[in-house]
Tab-separated table of C-alpha atoms in Angstrom:
chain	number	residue	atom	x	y	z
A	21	UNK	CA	0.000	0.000	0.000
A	22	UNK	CA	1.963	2.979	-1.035
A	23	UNK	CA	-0.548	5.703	0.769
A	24	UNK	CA	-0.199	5.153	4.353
A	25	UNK	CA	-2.724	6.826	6.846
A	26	UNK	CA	-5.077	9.092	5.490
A	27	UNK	CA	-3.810	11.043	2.993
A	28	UNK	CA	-5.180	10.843	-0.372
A	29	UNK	CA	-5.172	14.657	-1.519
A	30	UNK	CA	-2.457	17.071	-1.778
A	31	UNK	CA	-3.288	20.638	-2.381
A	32	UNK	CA	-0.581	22.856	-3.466
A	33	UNK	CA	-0.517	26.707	-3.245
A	34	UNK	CA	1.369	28.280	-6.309
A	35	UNK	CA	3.297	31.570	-5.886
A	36	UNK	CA	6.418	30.733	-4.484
A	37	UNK	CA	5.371	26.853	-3.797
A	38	UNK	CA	5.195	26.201	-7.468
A	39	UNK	CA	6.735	29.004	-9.576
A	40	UNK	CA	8.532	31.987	-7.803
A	41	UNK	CA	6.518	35.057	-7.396
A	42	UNK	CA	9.296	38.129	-7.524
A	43	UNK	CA	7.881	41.657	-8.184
A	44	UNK	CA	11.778	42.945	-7.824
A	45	UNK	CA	12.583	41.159	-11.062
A	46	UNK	CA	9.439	41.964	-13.032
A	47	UNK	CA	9.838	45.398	-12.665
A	48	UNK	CA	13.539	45.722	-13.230
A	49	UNK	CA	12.546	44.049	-16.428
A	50	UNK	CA	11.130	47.450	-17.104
A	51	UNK	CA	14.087	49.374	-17.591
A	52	UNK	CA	12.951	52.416	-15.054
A	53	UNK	CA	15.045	53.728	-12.655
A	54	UNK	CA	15.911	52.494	-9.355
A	55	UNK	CA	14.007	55.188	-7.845
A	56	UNK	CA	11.305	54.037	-10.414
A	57	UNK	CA	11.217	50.495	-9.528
A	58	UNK	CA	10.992	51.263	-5.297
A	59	UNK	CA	7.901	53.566	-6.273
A	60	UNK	CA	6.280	50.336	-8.503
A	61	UNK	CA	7.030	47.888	-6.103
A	62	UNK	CA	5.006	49.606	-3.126
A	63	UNK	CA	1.711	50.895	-5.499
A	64	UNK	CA	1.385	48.286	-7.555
A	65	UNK	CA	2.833	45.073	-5.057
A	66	UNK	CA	1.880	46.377	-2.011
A	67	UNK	CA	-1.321	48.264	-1.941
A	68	UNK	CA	-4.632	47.375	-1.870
A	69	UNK	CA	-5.495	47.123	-5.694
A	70	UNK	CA	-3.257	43.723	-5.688
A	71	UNK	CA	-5.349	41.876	-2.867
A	72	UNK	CA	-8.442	43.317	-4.627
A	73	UNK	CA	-7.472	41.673	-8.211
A	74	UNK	CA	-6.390	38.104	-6.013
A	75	UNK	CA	-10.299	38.499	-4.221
A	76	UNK	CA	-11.752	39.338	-7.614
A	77	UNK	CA	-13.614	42.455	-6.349
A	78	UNK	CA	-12.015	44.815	-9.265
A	79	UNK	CA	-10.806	44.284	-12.282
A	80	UNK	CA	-7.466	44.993	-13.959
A	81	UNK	CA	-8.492	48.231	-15.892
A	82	UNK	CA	-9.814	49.539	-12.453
A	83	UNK	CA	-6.415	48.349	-10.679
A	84	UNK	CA	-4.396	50.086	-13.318
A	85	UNK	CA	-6.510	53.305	-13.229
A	86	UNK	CA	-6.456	53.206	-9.083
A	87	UNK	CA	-2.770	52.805	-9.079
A	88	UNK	CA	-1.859	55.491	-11.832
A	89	UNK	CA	-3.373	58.291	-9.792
A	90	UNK	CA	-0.138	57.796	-7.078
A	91	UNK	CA	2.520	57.463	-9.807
A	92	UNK	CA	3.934	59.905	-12.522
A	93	UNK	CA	2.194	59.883	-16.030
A	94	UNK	CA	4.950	58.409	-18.196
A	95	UNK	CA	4.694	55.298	-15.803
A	96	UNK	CA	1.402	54.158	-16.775
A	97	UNK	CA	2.337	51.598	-19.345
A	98	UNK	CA	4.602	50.276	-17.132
A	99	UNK	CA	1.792	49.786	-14.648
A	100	UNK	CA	-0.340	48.456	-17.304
A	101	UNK	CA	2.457	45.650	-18.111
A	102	UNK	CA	3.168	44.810	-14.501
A	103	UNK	CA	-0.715	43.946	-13.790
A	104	UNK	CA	-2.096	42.861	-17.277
A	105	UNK	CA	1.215	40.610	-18.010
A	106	UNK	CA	3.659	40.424	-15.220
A	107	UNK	CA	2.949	36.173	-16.302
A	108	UNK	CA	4.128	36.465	-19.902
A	109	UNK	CA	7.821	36.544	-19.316
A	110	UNK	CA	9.226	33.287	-18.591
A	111	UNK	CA	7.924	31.687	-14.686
A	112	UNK	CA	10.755	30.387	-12.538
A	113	UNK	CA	9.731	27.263	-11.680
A	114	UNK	CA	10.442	26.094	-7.524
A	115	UNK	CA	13.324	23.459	-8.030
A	116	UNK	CA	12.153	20.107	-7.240
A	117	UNK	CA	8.333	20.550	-6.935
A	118	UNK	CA	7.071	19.458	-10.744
A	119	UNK	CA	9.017	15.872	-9.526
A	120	UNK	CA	7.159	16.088	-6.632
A	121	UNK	CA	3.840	16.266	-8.095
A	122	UNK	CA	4.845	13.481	-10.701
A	123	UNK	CA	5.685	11.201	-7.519
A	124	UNK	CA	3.053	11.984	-5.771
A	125	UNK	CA	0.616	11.189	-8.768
A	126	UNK	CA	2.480	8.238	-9.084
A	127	UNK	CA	1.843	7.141	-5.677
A	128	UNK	CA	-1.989	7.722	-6.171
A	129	UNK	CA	-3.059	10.730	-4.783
A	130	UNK	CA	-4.967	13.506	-6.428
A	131	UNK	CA	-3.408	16.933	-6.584
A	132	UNK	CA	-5.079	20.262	-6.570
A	133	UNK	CA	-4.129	23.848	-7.255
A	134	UNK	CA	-5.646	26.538	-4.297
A	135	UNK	CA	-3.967	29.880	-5.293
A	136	UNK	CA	-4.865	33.545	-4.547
A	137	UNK	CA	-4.289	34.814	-8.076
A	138	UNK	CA	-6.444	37.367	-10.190
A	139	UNK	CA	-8.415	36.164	-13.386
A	140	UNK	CA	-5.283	36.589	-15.296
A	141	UNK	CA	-4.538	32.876	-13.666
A	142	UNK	CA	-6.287	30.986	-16.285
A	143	UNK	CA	-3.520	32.818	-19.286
A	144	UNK	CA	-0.712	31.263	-18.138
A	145	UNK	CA	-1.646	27.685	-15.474
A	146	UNK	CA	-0.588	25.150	-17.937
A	147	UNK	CA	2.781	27.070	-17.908
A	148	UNK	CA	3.124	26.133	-14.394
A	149	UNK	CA	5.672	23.117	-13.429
A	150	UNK	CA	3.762	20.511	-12.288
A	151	UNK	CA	0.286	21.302	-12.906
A	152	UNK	CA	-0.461	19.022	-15.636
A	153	UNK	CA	-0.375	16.386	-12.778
A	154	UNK	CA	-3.456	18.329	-10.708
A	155	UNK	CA	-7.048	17.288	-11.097
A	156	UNK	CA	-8.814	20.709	-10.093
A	157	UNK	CA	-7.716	23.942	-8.693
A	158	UNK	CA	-9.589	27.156	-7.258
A	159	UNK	CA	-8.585	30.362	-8.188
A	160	UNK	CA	-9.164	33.106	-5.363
A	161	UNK	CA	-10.691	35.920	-7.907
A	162	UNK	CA	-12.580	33.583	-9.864
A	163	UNK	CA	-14.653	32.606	-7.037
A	164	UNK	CA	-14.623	35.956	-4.997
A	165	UNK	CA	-12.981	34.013	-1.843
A	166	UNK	CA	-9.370	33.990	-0.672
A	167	UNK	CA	-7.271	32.536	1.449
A	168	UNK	CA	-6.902	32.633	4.598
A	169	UNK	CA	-10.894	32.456	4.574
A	170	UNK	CA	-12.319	29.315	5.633
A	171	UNK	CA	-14.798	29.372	2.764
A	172	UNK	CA	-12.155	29.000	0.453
A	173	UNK	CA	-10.959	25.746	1.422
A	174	UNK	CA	-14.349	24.621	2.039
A	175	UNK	CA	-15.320	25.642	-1.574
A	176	UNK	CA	-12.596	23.533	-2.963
A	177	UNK	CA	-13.573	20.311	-0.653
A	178	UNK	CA	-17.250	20.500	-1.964
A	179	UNK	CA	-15.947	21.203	-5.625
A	180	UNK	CA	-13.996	17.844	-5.455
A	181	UNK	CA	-15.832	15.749	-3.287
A	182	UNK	CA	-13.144	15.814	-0.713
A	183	UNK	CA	-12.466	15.086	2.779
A	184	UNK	CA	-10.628	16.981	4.871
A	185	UNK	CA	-9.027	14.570	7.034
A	186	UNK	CA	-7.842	13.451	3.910
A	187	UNK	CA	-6.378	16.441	2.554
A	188	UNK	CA	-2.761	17.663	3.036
A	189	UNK	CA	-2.239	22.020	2.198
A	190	UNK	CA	1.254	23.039	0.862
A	191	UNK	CA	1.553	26.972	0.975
A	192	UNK	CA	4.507	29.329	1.857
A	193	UNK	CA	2.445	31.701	4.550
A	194	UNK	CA	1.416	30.431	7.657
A	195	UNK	CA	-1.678	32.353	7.676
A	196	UNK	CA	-3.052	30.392	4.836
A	197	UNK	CA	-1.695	27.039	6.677
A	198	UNK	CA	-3.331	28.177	9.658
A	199	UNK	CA	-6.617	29.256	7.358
A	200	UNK	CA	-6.592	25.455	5.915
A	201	UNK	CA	-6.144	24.111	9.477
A	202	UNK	CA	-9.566	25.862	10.941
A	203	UNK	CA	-11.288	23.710	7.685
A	204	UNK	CA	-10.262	20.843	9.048
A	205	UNK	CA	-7.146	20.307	6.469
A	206	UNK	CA	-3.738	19.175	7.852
A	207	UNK	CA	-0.963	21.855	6.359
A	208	UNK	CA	2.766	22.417	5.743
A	209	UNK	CA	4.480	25.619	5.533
A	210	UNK	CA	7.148	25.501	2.692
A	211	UNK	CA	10.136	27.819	2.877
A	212	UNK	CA	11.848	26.958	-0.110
A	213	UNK	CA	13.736	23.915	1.476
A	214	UNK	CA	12.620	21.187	-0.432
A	215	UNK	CA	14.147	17.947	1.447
A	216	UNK	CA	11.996	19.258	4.927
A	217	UNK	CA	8.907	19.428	2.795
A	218	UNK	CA	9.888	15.846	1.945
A	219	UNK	CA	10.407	14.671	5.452
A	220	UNK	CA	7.166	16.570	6.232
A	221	UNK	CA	5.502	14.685	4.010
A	222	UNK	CA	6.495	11.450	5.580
A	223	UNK	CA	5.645	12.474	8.693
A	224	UNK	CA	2.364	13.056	7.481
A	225	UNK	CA	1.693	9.547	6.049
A	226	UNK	CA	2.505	10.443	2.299
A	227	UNK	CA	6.048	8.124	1.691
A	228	UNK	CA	7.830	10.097	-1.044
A	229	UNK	CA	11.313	9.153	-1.555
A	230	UNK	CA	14.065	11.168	0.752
């Protein structure tokens, strides 16, 4: 029997999990100035417009006009690359992970995709390392939820049919970890190091090789 205990699903996160998520490199691929590329980085990373287009509650066109009233003029196409296309550059896969989903298909379970991500997601998924191995996913702004909210995870269980207790979460914030746990779904925090989220995975039933 090659799934030991309980687990029979593993749901992966995908921004830095999957493929690395680095709005330093997206904008330097802009060719603005340094001073430039600190100004993009907090309005359009780190303001509220970004969370809005991951929950779905406005849409890109809004985002960009929202963003380009607290940035100079001749910046605006910039911001209009950055949140229309930021994805259509080449995505740096996570080392390691796209073998993990093969072995973990191989070993029987079923793989899904939970991601905050805007509506953007759907462009560029099959891109993603690994994801031809995943039977579903939920996309935050595509269903108006996001993690950590507990309806989130619960959407994906009823989507799939799943149980909880038979579910294993793989995402890089601990917030969204702790957001799976309150559903009832047993979750591991991945910080890049790949042969802990192995042994973590053994620990948790799932016997991947070490």
């Amino acid at each position: 029997m090659v799934i030991t205990m309980e687990i029979k699903n593993v749901i992966f996160d995908m921004g830095n999990v999957l493929i690395y998520f680095t709005p330093e490199l997206y904008i330097k691929q802009q060719g603005v100035s340094e001073e430039e590329e600190k100004l993009l980085l907090r309005e359009v990373f780190r303001r509220m417009e970004w969370v809005q287009l991951d929950h779905g509650t406005i849409t890109e066109e809004e985002a960009v006009e929202s963003i380009c009233r607290r940035v100079p003029s001749h910046l605006r196409g910039v911001v209009e690359e950055l949140v229309f296309r930021w994805w259509a550059r080449p995505l740096s896969p996570v080392p390691g992970m796209k073998e993990l989903a093969a072995e973990l298909k191989g070993l029987g379970l079923r793989l899904y995709l939970l991601s905050n991500a805007s509506t953007q997601q759907c462009k560029y998924h099959d891109r993603i390392p690994g994801t031809e191995y995943f039977d579903g996913r939920i996309v935050s702004a595509e269903c108006r939820l996001i993690k950590p909210q507990r309806e989130i995870y619960q959407l994906l269980l009823d989507t799939y049919g799943l149980c909880a207790k038979e579910c294993l979460f793989i995402d890089d914030s601990p917030l969204n970890v702790e957001g799976a746990c309150c559903a009832g779904i047993k979750g591991i925090i991945f910080d890049d190091d790949l042969p802990r989220l192995r042994r973590e995975l053994r620990e948790a039933g799932v016997m991947v090789h070490m």
